């Protein structure tokens, strides 16, 4: 079934585009593009499932994941999160991924960022803040995941801006900004922890 | 002809991977990946031509481009640069793109950054600093380019960190860092301008 999400994303691809490849993650679209001199060339864009990240607040700490996947040479630091399934709402995916990967839940969710990391890929990354998280049940990991969790302070969390093994690169500049800009840091602290 | 560059990039893809699609820009590779529980899944990565950026120093200013491409709804701010052709060295590509897009040349080049913006795409971005640039000949634009150039001060250049229409997003966090961290800013200023 073609979901609403698919149809909405379709609008970012020219109407005359054709899907020329359907992959496991990536689809490839091509279209005939009229150039400035009137000539025509084949243009190309990718489409991939949207993804979600979860900033997991536990008490006065933030939960980070040390994650390994079967094709990675070493462990990476990451947030909870993953691919949004076809027809699934972003917030529902965030809740599902948090529970599967960590066993934690929250009743207090904020959508913090909605980013498009690449001009050539139709792909949105939704980053949520899950406040007041608490443990519900043991994690349920995919065959392609090895995950350890740890709790870090707000200041250590912001140091992810310097971590070359941090997986969610699209968030690094916000953490960098918070380290240097007190006003922005205070806003972020309140978003994470303020009752 | 398969170039050396292609062969070098090939090492970032598992040896048993097969190219399942060859596009205008993107190739798709797939392989059978053994999971942690012994099961097997199809994994997928993309490969695209490497690209180069040029930070174009002219006197005590830096040249920015206002660029339009046929499928963009509005103009973007960018550096000179573009795709590295098959078999072409990154520095040669940077010199070619600078001359084609701006008509300027330099005898004083520094490789500033070599970045891999995406974990799922085999793709390196080389960013050069071209010092002491001077005008040689009129630009020679592709049918897919409309370009105006302008000169900005060092401080205005760093404000690209805030520009949502700046094309080379992988450089923004360095400019942000330079705005806040005086030591880093001084180092960058010297790289750009010091004789």
XYZ file of C-alpha atoms in Angstrom:
390
model
C 0.000 0.000 0.000
C 1.293 3.440 -0.875
C 1.171 5.396 2.383
C 0.368 9.080 2.838
C 3.996 9.682 3.777
C 5.112 8.348 0.411
C 2.636 10.575 -1.368
C 3.773 13.631 0.567
C 7.424 12.943 -0.185
C 6.569 12.480 -3.843
C 5.976 16.232 -4.128
C 9.722 16.853 -3.676
C 10.397 15.025 -6.933
C 9.382 16.588 -10.291
C 6.028 15.331 -11.600
C 7.640 13.825 -14.718
C 10.190 11.796 -12.689
C 10.237 8.011 -12.967
C 11.471 5.564 -10.361
C 14.256 3.715 -12.172
C 15.465 1.580 -9.239
C 13.866 0.309 -6.045
C 16.387 -0.811 -3.446
C 16.336 -2.127 0.102
C 16.771 1.407 1.485
C 17.255 3.698 -1.500
C 15.018 4.295 -4.508
C 16.428 6.201 -7.486
C 14.315 8.697 -9.454
C 15.256 10.251 -12.799
C 13.679 12.905 -14.967
C 14.386 14.905 -18.107
C 15.495 18.366 -17.017
C 15.422 21.332 -19.378
C 18.683 23.244 -19.002
C 19.171 27.034 -19.181
C 20.180 26.832 -22.858
C 17.142 24.724 -23.807
C 19.036 21.418 -23.990
C 17.794 18.445 -21.956
C 19.712 16.269 -19.466
C 18.793 13.368 -17.183
C 18.674 14.491 -13.548
C 18.654 12.122 -10.598
C 17.537 12.094 -6.968
C 17.299 9.462 -4.276
C 14.520 8.696 -1.877
C 14.946 6.825 1.367
C 12.690 6.125 4.396
C 12.547 8.973 6.891
C 14.252 8.369 10.223
C 13.785 9.432 13.846
C 16.173 10.209 16.711
C 15.260 10.253 20.389
C 17.034 12.354 23.024
C 16.214 10.203 26.036
C 16.019 12.128 29.323
C 16.292 10.002 32.474
C 16.204 12.044 35.672
C 18.906 14.712 35.329
C 20.869 12.621 32.800
C 20.642 11.785 29.092
C 20.847 8.254 27.745
C 23.365 7.496 24.990
C 23.743 4.246 23.093
C 26.958 2.448 22.210
C 25.845 0.647 19.118
C 27.319 -1.905 16.757
C 25.917 -3.068 13.450
C 27.169 -6.115 11.539
C 28.990 -4.116 8.844
C 30.614 -1.546 11.172
C 34.269 -1.975 12.051
C 33.769 -0.420 15.484
C 31.151 0.746 17.931
C 29.491 4.134 17.430
C 27.830 6.483 19.893
C 24.243 7.194 18.939
C 20.800 8.217 20.072
C 17.907 5.789 20.142
C 16.048 5.839 16.845
C 15.881 4.343 13.395
C 13.841 4.047 10.232
C 10.210 5.077 10.145
C 8.167 2.253 8.652
C 5.843 2.751 5.723
C 2.613 4.363 6.903
C 3.989 4.886 10.430
C 3.809 8.351 12.004
C 7.198 9.816 13.059
C 6.232 10.053 16.735
C 4.959 6.456 16.763
C 8.265 5.329 15.230
C 10.222 7.265 17.881
C 8.236 5.612 20.685
C 8.670 2.172 19.105
C 12.422 2.578 18.595
C 12.975 3.895 22.133
C 11.137 0.922 23.640
C 12.806 -1.666 21.373
C 16.343 -0.324 21.782
C 16.317 0.698 25.455
C 13.142 -0.633 27.113
C 12.289 2.933 28.213
C 9.093 4.929 27.647
C 7.994 8.540 28.106
C 4.652 10.350 28.346
C 6.248 13.701 27.528
C 7.468 14.121 23.944
C 8.679 17.238 22.097
C 9.527 17.366 18.372
C 12.804 19.323 18.499
C 14.057 19.238 14.892
C 12.910 18.237 11.432
C 15.941 18.170 9.125
C 16.706 17.306 5.505
C 20.395 16.401 5.634
C 20.972 16.089 1.890
C 19.849 18.077 -1.148
C 20.061 14.993 -3.339
C 18.093 12.651 -1.058
C 14.393 12.964 -0.251
C 14.786 12.179 3.434
C 13.574 13.812 6.649
C 15.128 13.217 10.079
C 12.799 13.878 13.033
C 14.571 14.433 16.362
C 12.421 14.143 19.481
C 13.108 14.943 23.110
C 11.564 12.249 25.316
C 11.337 13.803 28.801
C 10.984 11.973 32.124
C 11.718 8.556 30.655
C 11.305 5.468 32.801
C 12.120 1.784 32.388
C 9.249 -0.437 31.261
C 10.634 -3.711 29.938
C 13.840 -5.310 28.628
C 15.005 -4.085 25.170
C 14.090 -6.141 22.118
C 16.953 -5.851 19.622
C 17.005 -6.651 15.899
C 19.419 -9.276 14.599
C 21.407 -6.324 13.221
C 21.882 -4.445 16.500
C 24.190 -4.673 19.507
C 23.446 -1.928 21.978
C 24.770 -0.849 25.381
C 23.278 2.202 27.067
C 24.849 4.763 29.398
C 23.713 7.925 31.170
C 25.670 11.169 30.750
C 25.376 14.705 32.118
C 24.077 17.597 29.989
C 27.608 18.987 29.569
C 28.980 15.615 28.473
C 26.054 15.222 26.100
C 26.934 18.510 24.368
C 30.486 17.198 23.858
C 29.008 14.903 21.186
C 29.834 17.865 18.906
C 33.480 16.693 19.125
C 32.848 12.948 18.841
C 33.922 11.591 15.439
C 32.105 8.318 16.191
C 28.766 9.999 16.905
C 26.287 8.659 14.379
C 23.747 11.502 14.109
C 26.030 14.047 12.436
C 23.137 16.321 11.517
C 22.793 17.274 15.212
C 26.433 18.102 15.934
C 26.295 21.793 15.028
C 23.408 22.362 17.470
C 25.439 20.829 20.286
C 28.451 22.914 19.255
C 26.311 26.064 19.318
C 25.002 25.194 22.786
C 28.556 24.798 24.088
C 29.478 28.328 23.043
C 26.210 30.284 23.201
C 24.890 30.509 26.769
C 21.408 31.671 25.755
C 20.947 28.764 23.388
C 22.402 26.334 25.956
C 19.922 27.534 28.609
C 17.018 27.116 26.188
C 18.123 23.584 25.393
C 18.620 22.737 29.081
C 15.060 23.892 29.787
C 13.689 21.860 26.885
C 15.398 18.769 28.303
C 14.768 19.142 32.029
C 12.426 21.960 33.056
C 9.221 20.785 34.726
C 38.115 3.066 -18.154
C 38.026 2.243 -14.457
C 40.148 4.918 -12.809
C 42.383 4.528 -9.751
C 39.949 6.657 -7.766
C 37.182 4.149 -8.467
C 39.405 1.293 -7.343
C 40.383 3.090 -4.147
C 36.773 3.827 -3.292
C 35.888 0.208 -3.936
C 37.689 -0.748 -0.712
C 34.935 0.960 1.317
C 32.415 -1.561 -0.014
C 32.530 -5.224 1.132
C 34.396 -7.504 -1.281
C 31.275 -9.586 -1.957
C 29.151 -6.534 -2.883
C 27.624 -6.291 -6.350
C 26.688 -3.130 -8.208
C 22.942 -3.545 -8.788
C 22.279 -0.122 -10.358
C 24.411 2.393 -12.244
C 22.870 5.861 -12.359
C 23.809 9.293 -13.691
C 25.287 10.262 -10.311
C 24.558 7.400 -7.922
C 25.493 3.739 -8.160
C 23.847 1.265 -5.780
C 25.778 -1.646 -4.248
C 24.259 -4.570 -2.358
C 25.729 -7.495 -0.461
C 24.649 -10.389 1.754
C 25.408 -9.410 5.340
C 25.632 -11.981 8.112
C 23.729 -10.681 11.120
C 24.634 -11.145 14.809
C 22.256 -14.106 15.115
C 23.676 -15.863 12.036
C 20.810 -14.905 9.716
C 21.561 -13.121 6.432
C 20.111 -9.843 5.109
C 20.714 -7.709 2.020
C 22.640 -4.547 2.908
C 22.945 -1.532 0.628
C 25.296 1.391 0.067
C 25.566 4.126 -2.522
C 28.562 5.412 -4.383
C 28.778 8.793 -6.040
C 31.592 10.830 -7.652
C 33.734 12.714 -5.157
C 33.381 16.502 -5.152
C 35.565 19.528 -4.460
C 34.951 22.945 -2.890
C 37.164 25.995 -3.310
C 37.468 28.804 -0.741
C 38.533 31.555 -3.122
C 40.701 34.251 -1.518
C 40.915 37.539 -3.464
C 42.993 40.188 -1.673
C 41.545 40.525 1.838
C 38.142 39.180 0.715
C 36.576 35.798 -0.029
C 34.554 35.085 -3.163
C 31.096 33.571 -2.804
C 28.833 32.375 -5.600
C 25.112 32.976 -5.975
C 24.185 29.959 -7.976
C 21.074 28.641 -9.682
C 20.542 25.234 -11.211
C 17.602 24.322 -13.468
C 15.772 22.244 -10.829
C 16.245 24.669 -7.913
C 13.344 26.879 -6.898
C 15.685 29.649 -5.767
C 19.289 30.795 -5.775
C 21.745 29.291 -3.298
C 24.968 30.641 -1.861
C 27.891 28.355 -2.587
C 31.602 28.004 -3.015
C 33.184 27.311 -6.383
C 33.486 23.586 -6.966
C 31.740 20.539 -8.315
C 32.106 16.918 -9.287
C 35.533 15.369 -9.751
C 35.612 13.620 -13.110
C 36.609 9.988 -13.465
C 40.398 9.681 -13.292
C 40.808 13.364 -12.365
C 42.860 14.311 -9.292
C 40.942 16.323 -6.652
C 43.286 19.334 -6.910
C 43.041 19.351 -10.708
C 39.247 19.304 -10.414
C 39.328 22.215 -7.947
C 41.498 24.282 -10.326
C 39.241 23.425 -13.279
C 36.024 24.290 -11.429
C 37.425 27.571 -10.086
C 38.450 28.659 -13.574
C 35.211 27.526 -15.249
C 32.886 29.036 -12.658
C 34.712 32.272 -11.813
C 37.546 32.816 -14.324
C 40.005 33.049 -11.412
C 43.224 31.102 -10.808
C 45.661 30.638 -7.920
C 49.243 29.427 -7.555
C 48.812 28.828 -3.827
C 46.551 25.912 -2.864
C 45.962 24.253 0.519
C 43.849 21.114 1.067
C 41.856 22.186 4.130
C 39.376 19.339 4.644
C 38.626 15.860 3.380
C 35.146 14.854 4.563
C 32.783 11.916 4.180
C 29.373 13.506 4.773
C 27.308 10.310 4.824
C 27.815 6.853 6.321
C 25.622 5.299 3.621
C 27.331 6.977 0.633
C 30.869 6.313 -0.550
C 31.687 9.962 -1.237
C 34.569 12.257 -0.294
C 34.365 16.063 -0.339
C 37.722 17.847 -0.722
C 37.735 21.491 0.385
C 40.645 23.613 -0.803
C 41.773 27.094 0.107
C 42.940 28.910 -3.037
C 45.035 31.824 -1.786
C 45.957 35.000 -3.695
C 43.509 34.358 -6.515
C 43.545 36.589 -9.589
C 41.342 36.984 -12.644
C 42.505 35.175 -15.770
C 39.618 34.884 -18.222
C 35.808 35.047 -18.398
C 33.942 32.153 -16.733
C 32.754 29.269 -18.887
C 29.481 27.969 -17.438
C 27.690 24.673 -18.054
C 24.161 24.693 -19.482
C 23.042 23.782 -15.944
C 24.637 26.746 -14.129
C 23.763 30.387 -13.544
C 26.374 32.042 -11.358
C 26.974 35.529 -9.952
C 30.015 36.135 -7.763
C 30.537 38.522 -4.864
C 33.358 39.343 -2.432
C 32.751 39.253 1.317
C 34.831 39.946 4.422
C 36.178 37.138 6.630
C 33.546 37.873 9.290
C 30.705 37.805 6.762
C 32.108 34.590 5.325
C 31.904 32.902 8.744
C 28.230 33.901 8.940
C 27.596 31.198 6.331
C 27.104 29.026 9.431
C 23.680 30.713 9.771
C 22.712 30.701 6.083
C 19.987 28.141 5.346
C 20.604 28.583 1.607
C 24.328 27.788 1.830
C 24.924 24.720 -0.293
C 28.011 23.171 1.326
C 26.380 22.163 4.612
C 29.305 19.955 5.604
C 31.384 23.103 6.237
C 28.916 25.015 8.407
C 30.032 23.639 11.766
C 33.622 24.751 11.106
C 32.438 28.292 10.402
C 30.263 28.196 13.521
C 33.256 27.049 15.576
C 35.392 29.872 14.180
C 32.753 32.421 15.162
C 32.866 31.347 18.801
C 36.407 30.047 19.323
C 38.995 32.808 18.913
C 41.965 30.452 18.668
C 40.354 28.474 15.871
C 39.242 31.692 14.137
C 42.806 33.067 14.197
C 44.163 29.815 12.750
C 41.610 29.946 9.953
C 42.312 33.627 9.257
C 46.022 32.812 8.921
C 45.285 29.897 6.588
C 43.258 32.233 4.385
C 45.387 35.377 4.379
C 48.781 35.105 6.041
C 51.711 35.610 3.665
